[in-house]
CSV table of C-alpha atoms in Angstrom, one decimal:
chain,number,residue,atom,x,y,z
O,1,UNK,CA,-10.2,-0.1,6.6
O,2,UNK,CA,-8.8,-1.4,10.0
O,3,UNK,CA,-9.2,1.3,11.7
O,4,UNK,CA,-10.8,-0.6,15.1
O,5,UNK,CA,-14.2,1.0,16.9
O,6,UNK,CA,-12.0,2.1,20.1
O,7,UNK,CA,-9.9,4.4,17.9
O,8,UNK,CA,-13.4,5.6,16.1
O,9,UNK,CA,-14.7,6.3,19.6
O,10,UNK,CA,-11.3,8.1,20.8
O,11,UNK,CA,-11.8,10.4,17.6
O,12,UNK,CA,-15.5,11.5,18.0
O,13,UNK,CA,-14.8,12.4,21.9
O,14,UNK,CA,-12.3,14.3,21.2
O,15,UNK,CA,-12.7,16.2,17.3
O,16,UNK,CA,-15.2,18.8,18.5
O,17,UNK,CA,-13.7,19.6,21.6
O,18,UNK,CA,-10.7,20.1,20.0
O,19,UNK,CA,-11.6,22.2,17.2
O,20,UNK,CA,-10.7,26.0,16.8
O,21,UNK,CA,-8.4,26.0,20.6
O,22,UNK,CA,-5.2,24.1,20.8
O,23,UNK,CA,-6.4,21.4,23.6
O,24,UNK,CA,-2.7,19.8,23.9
O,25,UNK,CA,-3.9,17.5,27.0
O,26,UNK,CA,-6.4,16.1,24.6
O,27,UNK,CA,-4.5,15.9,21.9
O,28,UNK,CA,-1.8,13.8,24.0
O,29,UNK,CA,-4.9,11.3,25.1
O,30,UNK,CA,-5.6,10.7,21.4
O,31,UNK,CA,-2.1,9.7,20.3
O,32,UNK,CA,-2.0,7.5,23.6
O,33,UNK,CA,-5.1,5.7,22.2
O,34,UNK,CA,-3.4,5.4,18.7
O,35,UNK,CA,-0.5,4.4,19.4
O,36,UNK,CA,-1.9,1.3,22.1
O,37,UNK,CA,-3.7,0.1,18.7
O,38,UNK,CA,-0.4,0.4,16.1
O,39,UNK,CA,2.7,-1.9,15.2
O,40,UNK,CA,5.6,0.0,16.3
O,41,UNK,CA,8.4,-2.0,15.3
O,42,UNK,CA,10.0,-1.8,12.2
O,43,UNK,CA,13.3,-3.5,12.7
O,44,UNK,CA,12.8,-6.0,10.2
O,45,UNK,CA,13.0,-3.6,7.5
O,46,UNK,CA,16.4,-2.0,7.8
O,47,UNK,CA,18.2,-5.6,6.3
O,48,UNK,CA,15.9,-4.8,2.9
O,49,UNK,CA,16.5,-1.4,2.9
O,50,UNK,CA,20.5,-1.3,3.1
O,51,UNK,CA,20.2,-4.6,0.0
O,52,UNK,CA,17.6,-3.6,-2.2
O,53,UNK,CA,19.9,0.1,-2.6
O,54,UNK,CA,17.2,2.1,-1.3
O,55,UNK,CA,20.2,3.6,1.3
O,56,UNK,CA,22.9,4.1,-0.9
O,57,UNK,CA,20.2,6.2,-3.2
O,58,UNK,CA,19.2,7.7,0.2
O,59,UNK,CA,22.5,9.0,0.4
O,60,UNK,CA,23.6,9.8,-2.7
O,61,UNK,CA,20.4,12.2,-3.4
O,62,UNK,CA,21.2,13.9,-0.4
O,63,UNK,CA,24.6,14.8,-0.9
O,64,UNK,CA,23.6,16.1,-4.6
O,65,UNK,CA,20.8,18.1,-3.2
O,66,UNK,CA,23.0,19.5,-0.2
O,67,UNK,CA,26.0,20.6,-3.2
O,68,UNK,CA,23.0,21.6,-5.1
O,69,UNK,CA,21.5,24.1,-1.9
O,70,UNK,CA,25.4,25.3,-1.4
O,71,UNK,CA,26.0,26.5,-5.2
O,72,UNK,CA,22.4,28.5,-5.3
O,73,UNK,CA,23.0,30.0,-1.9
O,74,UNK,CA,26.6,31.0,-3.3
O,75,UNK,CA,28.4,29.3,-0.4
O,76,UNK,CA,31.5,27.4,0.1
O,77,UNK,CA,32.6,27.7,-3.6
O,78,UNK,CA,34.9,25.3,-4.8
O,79,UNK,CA,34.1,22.9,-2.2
O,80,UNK,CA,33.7,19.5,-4.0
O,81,UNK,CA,33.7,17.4,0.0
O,82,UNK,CA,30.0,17.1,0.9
O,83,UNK,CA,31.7,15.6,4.6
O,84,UNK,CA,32.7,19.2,5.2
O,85,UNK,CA,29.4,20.1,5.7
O,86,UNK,CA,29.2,21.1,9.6
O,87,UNK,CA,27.3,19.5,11.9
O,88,UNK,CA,24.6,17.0,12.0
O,89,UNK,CA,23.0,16.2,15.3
O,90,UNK,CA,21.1,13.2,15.4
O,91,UNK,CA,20.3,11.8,18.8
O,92,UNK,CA,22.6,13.9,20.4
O,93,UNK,CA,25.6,12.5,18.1
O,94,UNK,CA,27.9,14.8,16.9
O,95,UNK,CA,29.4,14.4,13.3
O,96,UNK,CA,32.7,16.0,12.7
O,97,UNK,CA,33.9,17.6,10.0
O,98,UNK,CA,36.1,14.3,8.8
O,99,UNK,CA,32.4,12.5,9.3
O,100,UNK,CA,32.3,10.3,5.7
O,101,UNK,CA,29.5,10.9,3.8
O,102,UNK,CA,27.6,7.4,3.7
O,103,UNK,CA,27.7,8.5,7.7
O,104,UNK,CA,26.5,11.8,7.2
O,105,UNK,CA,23.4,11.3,4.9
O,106,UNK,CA,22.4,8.4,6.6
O,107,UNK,CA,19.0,7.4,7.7
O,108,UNK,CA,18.3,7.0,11.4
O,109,UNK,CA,18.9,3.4,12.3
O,110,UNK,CA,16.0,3.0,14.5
O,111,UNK,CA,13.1,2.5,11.6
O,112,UNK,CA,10.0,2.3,13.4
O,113,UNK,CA,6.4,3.2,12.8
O,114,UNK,CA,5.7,6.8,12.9
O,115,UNK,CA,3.0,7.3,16.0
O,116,UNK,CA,0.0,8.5,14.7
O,117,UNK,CA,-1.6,11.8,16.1
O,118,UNK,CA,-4.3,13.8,15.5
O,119,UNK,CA,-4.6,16.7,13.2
O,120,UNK,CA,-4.8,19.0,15.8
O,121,UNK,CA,-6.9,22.7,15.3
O,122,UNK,CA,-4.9,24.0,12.6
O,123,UNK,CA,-5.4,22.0,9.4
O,124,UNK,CA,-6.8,23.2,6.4
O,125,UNK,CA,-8.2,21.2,3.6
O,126,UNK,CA,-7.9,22.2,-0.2
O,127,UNK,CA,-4.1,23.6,0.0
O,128,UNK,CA,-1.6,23.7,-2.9
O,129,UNK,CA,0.7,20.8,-4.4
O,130,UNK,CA,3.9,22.8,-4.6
O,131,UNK,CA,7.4,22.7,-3.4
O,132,UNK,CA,8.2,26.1,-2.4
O,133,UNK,CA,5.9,26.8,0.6
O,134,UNK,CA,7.7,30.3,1.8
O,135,UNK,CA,5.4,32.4,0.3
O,136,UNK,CA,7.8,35.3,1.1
O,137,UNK,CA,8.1,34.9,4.8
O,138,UNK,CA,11.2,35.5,7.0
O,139,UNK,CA,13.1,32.8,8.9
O,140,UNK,CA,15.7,30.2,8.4
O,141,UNK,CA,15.6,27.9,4.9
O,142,UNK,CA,14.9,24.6,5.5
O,143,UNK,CA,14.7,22.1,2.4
O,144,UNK,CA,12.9,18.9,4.1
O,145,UNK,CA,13.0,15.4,2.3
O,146,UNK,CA,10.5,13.4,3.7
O,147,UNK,CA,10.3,10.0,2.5
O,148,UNK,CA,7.8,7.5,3.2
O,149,UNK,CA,7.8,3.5,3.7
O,150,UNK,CA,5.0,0.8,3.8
O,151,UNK,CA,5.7,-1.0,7.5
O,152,UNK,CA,3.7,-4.5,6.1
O,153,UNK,CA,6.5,-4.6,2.8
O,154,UNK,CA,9.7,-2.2,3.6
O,155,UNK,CA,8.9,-1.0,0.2
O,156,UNK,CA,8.6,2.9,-0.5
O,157,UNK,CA,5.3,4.4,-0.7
O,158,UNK,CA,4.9,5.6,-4.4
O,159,UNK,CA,2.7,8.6,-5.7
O,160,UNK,CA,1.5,9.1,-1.7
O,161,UNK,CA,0.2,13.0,-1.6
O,162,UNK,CA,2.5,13.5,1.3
O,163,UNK,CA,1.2,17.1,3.1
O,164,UNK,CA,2.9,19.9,5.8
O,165,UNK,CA,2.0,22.6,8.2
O,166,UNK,CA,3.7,24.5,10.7
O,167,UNK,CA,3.6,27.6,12.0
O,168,UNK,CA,5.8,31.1,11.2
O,169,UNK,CA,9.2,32.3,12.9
O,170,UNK,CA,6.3,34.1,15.1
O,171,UNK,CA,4.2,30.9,15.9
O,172,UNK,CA,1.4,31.8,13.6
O,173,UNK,CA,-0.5,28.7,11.3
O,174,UNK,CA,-2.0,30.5,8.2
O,175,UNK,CA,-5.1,29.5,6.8
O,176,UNK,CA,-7.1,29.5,10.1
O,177,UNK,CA,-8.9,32.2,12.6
O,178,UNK,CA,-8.8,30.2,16.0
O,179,UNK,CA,-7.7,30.8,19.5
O,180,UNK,CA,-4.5,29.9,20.4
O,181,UNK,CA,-3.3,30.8,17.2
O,182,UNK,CA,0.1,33.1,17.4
O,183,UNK,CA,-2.3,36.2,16.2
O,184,UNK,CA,-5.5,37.3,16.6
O,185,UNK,CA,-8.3,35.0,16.2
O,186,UNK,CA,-10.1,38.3,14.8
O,187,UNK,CA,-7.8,38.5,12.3
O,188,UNK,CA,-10.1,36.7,9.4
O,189,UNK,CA,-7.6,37.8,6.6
O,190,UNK,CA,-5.0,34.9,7.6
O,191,UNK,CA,-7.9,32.7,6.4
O,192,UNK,CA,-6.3,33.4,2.9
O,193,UNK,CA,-2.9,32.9,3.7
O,194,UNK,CA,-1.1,29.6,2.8
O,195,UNK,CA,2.7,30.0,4.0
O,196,UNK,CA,4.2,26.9,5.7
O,197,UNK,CA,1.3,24.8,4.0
O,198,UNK,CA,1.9,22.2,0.6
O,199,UNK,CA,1.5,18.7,-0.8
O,200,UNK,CA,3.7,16.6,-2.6
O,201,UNK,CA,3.7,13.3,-4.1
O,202,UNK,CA,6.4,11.1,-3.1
O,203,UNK,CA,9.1,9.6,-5.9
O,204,UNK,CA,10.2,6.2,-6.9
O,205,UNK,CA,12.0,6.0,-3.9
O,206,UNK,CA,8.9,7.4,-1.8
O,207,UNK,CA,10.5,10.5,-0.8
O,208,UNK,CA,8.4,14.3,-1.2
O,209,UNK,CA,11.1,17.7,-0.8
O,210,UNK,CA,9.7,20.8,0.3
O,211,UNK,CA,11.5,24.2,0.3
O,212,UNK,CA,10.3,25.5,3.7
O,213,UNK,CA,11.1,27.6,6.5
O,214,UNK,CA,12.1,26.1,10.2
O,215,UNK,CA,9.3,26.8,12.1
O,216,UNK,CA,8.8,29.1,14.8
O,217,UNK,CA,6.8,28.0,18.4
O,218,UNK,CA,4.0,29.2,20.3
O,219,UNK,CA,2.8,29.0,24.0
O,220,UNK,CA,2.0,25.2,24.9
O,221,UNK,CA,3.8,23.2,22.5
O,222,UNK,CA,7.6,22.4,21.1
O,223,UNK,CA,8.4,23.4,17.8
O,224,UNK,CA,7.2,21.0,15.1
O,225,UNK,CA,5.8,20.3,11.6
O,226,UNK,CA,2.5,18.3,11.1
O,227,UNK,CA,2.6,15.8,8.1
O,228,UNK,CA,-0.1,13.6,6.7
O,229,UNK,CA,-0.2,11.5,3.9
O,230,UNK,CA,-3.2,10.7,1.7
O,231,UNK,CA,-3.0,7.6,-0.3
O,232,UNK,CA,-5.1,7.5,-3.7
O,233,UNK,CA,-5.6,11.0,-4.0
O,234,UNK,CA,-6.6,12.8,-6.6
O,235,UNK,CA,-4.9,16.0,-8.0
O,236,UNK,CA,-7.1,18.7,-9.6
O,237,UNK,CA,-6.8,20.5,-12.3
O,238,UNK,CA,-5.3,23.5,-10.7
O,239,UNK,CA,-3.1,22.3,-8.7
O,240,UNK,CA,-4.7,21.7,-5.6
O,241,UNK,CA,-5.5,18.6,-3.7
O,242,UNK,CA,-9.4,18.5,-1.4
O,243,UNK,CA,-9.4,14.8,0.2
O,244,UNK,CA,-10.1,14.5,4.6
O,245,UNK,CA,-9.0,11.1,4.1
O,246,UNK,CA,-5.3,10.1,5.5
O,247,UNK,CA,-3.3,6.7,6.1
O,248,UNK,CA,-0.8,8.8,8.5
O,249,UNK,CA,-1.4,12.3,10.8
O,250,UNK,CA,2.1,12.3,12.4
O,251,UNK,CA,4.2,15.4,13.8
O,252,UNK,CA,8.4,15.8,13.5
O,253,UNK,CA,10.6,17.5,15.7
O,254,UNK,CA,14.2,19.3,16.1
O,255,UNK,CA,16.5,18.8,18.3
O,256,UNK,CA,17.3,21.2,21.1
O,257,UNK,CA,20.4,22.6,20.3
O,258,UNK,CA,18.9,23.4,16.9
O,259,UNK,CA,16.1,24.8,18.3
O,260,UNK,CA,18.2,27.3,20.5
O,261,UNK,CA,20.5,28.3,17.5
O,262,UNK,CA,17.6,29.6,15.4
O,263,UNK,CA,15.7,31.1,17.9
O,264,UNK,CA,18.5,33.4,18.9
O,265,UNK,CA,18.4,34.9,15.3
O,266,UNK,CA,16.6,38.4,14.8
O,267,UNK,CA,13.6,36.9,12.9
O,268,UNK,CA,13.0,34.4,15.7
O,269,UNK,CA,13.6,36.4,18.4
O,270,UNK,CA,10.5,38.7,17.9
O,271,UNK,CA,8.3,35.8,19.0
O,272,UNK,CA,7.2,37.0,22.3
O,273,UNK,CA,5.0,33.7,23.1
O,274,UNK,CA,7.1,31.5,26.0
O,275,UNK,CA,9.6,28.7,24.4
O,276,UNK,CA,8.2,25.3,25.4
O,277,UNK,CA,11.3,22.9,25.2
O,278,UNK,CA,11.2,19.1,24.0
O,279,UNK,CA,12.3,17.8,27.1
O,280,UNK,CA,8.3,19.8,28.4
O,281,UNK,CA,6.4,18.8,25.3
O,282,UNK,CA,4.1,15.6,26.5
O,283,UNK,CA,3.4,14.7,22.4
O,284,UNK,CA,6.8,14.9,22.0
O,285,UNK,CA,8.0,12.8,25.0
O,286,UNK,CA,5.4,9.9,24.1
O,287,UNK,CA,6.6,10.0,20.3
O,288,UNK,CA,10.4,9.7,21.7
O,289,UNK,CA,9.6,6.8,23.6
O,290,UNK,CA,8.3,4.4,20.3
O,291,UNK,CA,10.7,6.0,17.7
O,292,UNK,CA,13.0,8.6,17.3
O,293,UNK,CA,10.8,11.7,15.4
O,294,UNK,CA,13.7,14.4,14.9
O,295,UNK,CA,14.6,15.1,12.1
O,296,UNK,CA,18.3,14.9,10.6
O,297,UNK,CA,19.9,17.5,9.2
O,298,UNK,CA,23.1,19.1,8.2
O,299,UNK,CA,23.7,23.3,8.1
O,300,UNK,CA,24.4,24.2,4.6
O,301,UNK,CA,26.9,26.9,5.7
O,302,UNK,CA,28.9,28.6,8.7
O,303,UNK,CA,25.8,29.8,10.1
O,304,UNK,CA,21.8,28.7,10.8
O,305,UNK,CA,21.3,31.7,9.2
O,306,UNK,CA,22.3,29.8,5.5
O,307,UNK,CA,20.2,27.2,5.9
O,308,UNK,CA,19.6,23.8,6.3
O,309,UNK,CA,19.0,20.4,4.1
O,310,UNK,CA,16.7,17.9,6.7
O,311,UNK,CA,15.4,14.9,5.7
O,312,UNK,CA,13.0,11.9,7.7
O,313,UNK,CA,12.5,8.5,7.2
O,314,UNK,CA,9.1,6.9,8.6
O,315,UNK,CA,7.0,3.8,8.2
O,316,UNK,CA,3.5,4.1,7.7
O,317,UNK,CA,0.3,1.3,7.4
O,318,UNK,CA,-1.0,2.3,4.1
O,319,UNK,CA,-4.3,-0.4,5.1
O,320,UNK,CA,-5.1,2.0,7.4
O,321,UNK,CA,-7.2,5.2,6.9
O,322,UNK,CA,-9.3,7.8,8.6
O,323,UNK,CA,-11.3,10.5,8.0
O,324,UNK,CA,-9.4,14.0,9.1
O,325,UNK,CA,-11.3,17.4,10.3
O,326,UNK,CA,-10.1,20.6,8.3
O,327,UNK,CA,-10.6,24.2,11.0
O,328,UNK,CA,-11.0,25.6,7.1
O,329,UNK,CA,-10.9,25.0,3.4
O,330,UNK,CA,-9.0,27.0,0.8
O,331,UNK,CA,-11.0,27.4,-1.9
O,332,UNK,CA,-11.1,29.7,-5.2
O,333,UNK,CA,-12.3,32.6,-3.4
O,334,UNK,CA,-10.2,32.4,-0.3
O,335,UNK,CA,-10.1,30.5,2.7
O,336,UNK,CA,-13.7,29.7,4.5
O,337,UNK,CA,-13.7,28.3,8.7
O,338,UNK,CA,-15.2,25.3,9.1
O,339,UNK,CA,-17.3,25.7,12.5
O,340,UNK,CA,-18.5,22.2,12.2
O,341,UNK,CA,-15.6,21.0,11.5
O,342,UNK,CA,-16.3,19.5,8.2
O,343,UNK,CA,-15.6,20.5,4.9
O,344,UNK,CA,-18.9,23.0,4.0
O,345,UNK,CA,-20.3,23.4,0.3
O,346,UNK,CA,-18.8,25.5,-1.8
O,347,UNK,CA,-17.1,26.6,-5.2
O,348,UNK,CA,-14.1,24.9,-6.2
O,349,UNK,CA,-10.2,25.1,-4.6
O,350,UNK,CA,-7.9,27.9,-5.7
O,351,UNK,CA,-7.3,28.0,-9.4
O,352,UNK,CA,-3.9,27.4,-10.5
């Protein structure tokens, strides 16, 4: 473990506080501390990437799973050019519709270690390996390919349990009962919920997809996912995954325009909580400064409204780990708070 004592300190100062309210000035303070203490620069590894092929697969997978998206959705039939596929905004770069396709699927060119945060007040511990994490809620389709690389080799991270959470169109996390959530922190039966939450192990090529939905925002904070990865993780039997351990807590973003677009749709609009924008998110502004955290996309239609294929490459230390705090576990019989902020005895995770 290289996890140095300063860090350790930063994280014991601030976990309890922290817990069960969403204490963003904190949470800023403890990615500052993180990120003084982690190589940033991943430079050297683009070179590697592009020769060993790992691009060209990149791109190719992402074109097949983008025709793949459009044929189940039942849109643009008969179209056979994946460079007619909208818009992608990346760094404020527009594609065109004559954009070629090794363009289009692309990477971001900036690889650089993903800033490590904290987990903030809303993870839970025990959730579900799976795919699909809609769970029947409304909102926008958003099929994310995250893929993961080792900064020290340039390699892909193999079999990493690679884990998200993000809140609904109307800015509530499921799983939790906590203030500053996007309902009532009375409301114990969200405990049980588990929309917007899943693991996946990454491929070969060290990527994990997830069928999710964009996520909505609530007061205090841009919109965002949370990803962690655990390294040498165990499965269980039904289908769940229990480990507070984590070689990388990091959070992605969306670009403004993107943001906008979805937010003017009917689902999204019924979130009455105020719209903090990226250009007013501290995390977000920090992250921006040491690597570019927005994810890429492309719209799989005419409209936001038919969804969208994104995808994320990152670097993380796999010698690193630390220990995470779960707000609550899922377990067989439902979700349980954690008011210490640890895991508490009890009967195993959801069955299968």
């Amino acid at each position: 473990m290289r996890f140095s004592s300063v860090i350790a300190s930063a994280m014991a100062a601030t976990m309890a506080a922290a817990h069960h309210s969403h204490d963003i000035k904190r949470e800023q303070a403890m990615r500052r501390t993180l990120l003084e203490h982690t190589k940033k620069d991943l430079s050297h590894c683009a070179a590697k990437i592009r020769r060993n092929g790992l691009e060209a697969r990149n791109v190719k997978r992402r074109a097949e799973q983008a025709a793949a998206l459009i044929e189940k959705k039942g849109l643009m039939k008969g179209v056979r050019d994946l460079s007619a596929l909208n818009t992608s905004h990346l760094s404020g770069e527009d594609y065109t519709l004559d954009t070629p396709e090794e363009t289009l699927f692309a990477s971001n060119g900036s690889c650089v270690l993903s800033p490590e945060v904290t987990e903030g007040p809303y993870y839970v511990s025990g959730e579900y390996i799976r795919e699909d994490v809609t769970d029947g809620q409304a909102g926008v389709d958003l099929h994310l390919e995250l893929q993961v690389l080792d900064v020290n080799t340039c390699e892909p991270v193999v079999n990493a349990y690679t884990e998200i959470w993000a809140c609904n169109s109307t800015g509530v996390y499921s799983g939790v009962s906590a203030n500053g959530n996007g309902n009532s922190a009375s409301d114990t039966t969200n405990l049980d919920a588990t929309f917007a939450r899943g693991i996946q192990p990454t491929d070969t090529d060290g990527v994990a997809s997830f069928d999710t939905l964009f996520p909505g925002h609530y007061t205090g904070r841009t919109t965002h996912i949370h990803v962690l990865v655990h390294l040498n993780a165990t499965a269980r039997d039904n289908g769940t995954l229990l480990d507070t351990t984590a070689s990388h807590v990091g959070q992605v973003f969306f670009d403004q325009d993107l943001i906008y677009e979805v937010e003017a749709t009917s689902v999204y609009a019924a979130n009455t909580q105020q719209l903090t924008l990226n250009e007013d998110d501290g995390i977000l502004q920090e992250e921006a400064a040491t690597s570019d955290p927005f994810i890429e996309y492309v719209l799989l239609g005419d409209a936001v409204e038919d969804g969208l294929l994104g995808w994320l490459a990152f670097g993380i230390d796999p010698t690193l780990s630390k220990t995470v705090n779960a707000a609550a576990t899922l377990y067989e019989t439902g979700g349980v708070q954690n008011n210490n902020g640890g895991g508490p005895p009890g009967g195993p995770p959801p069955s299968g």
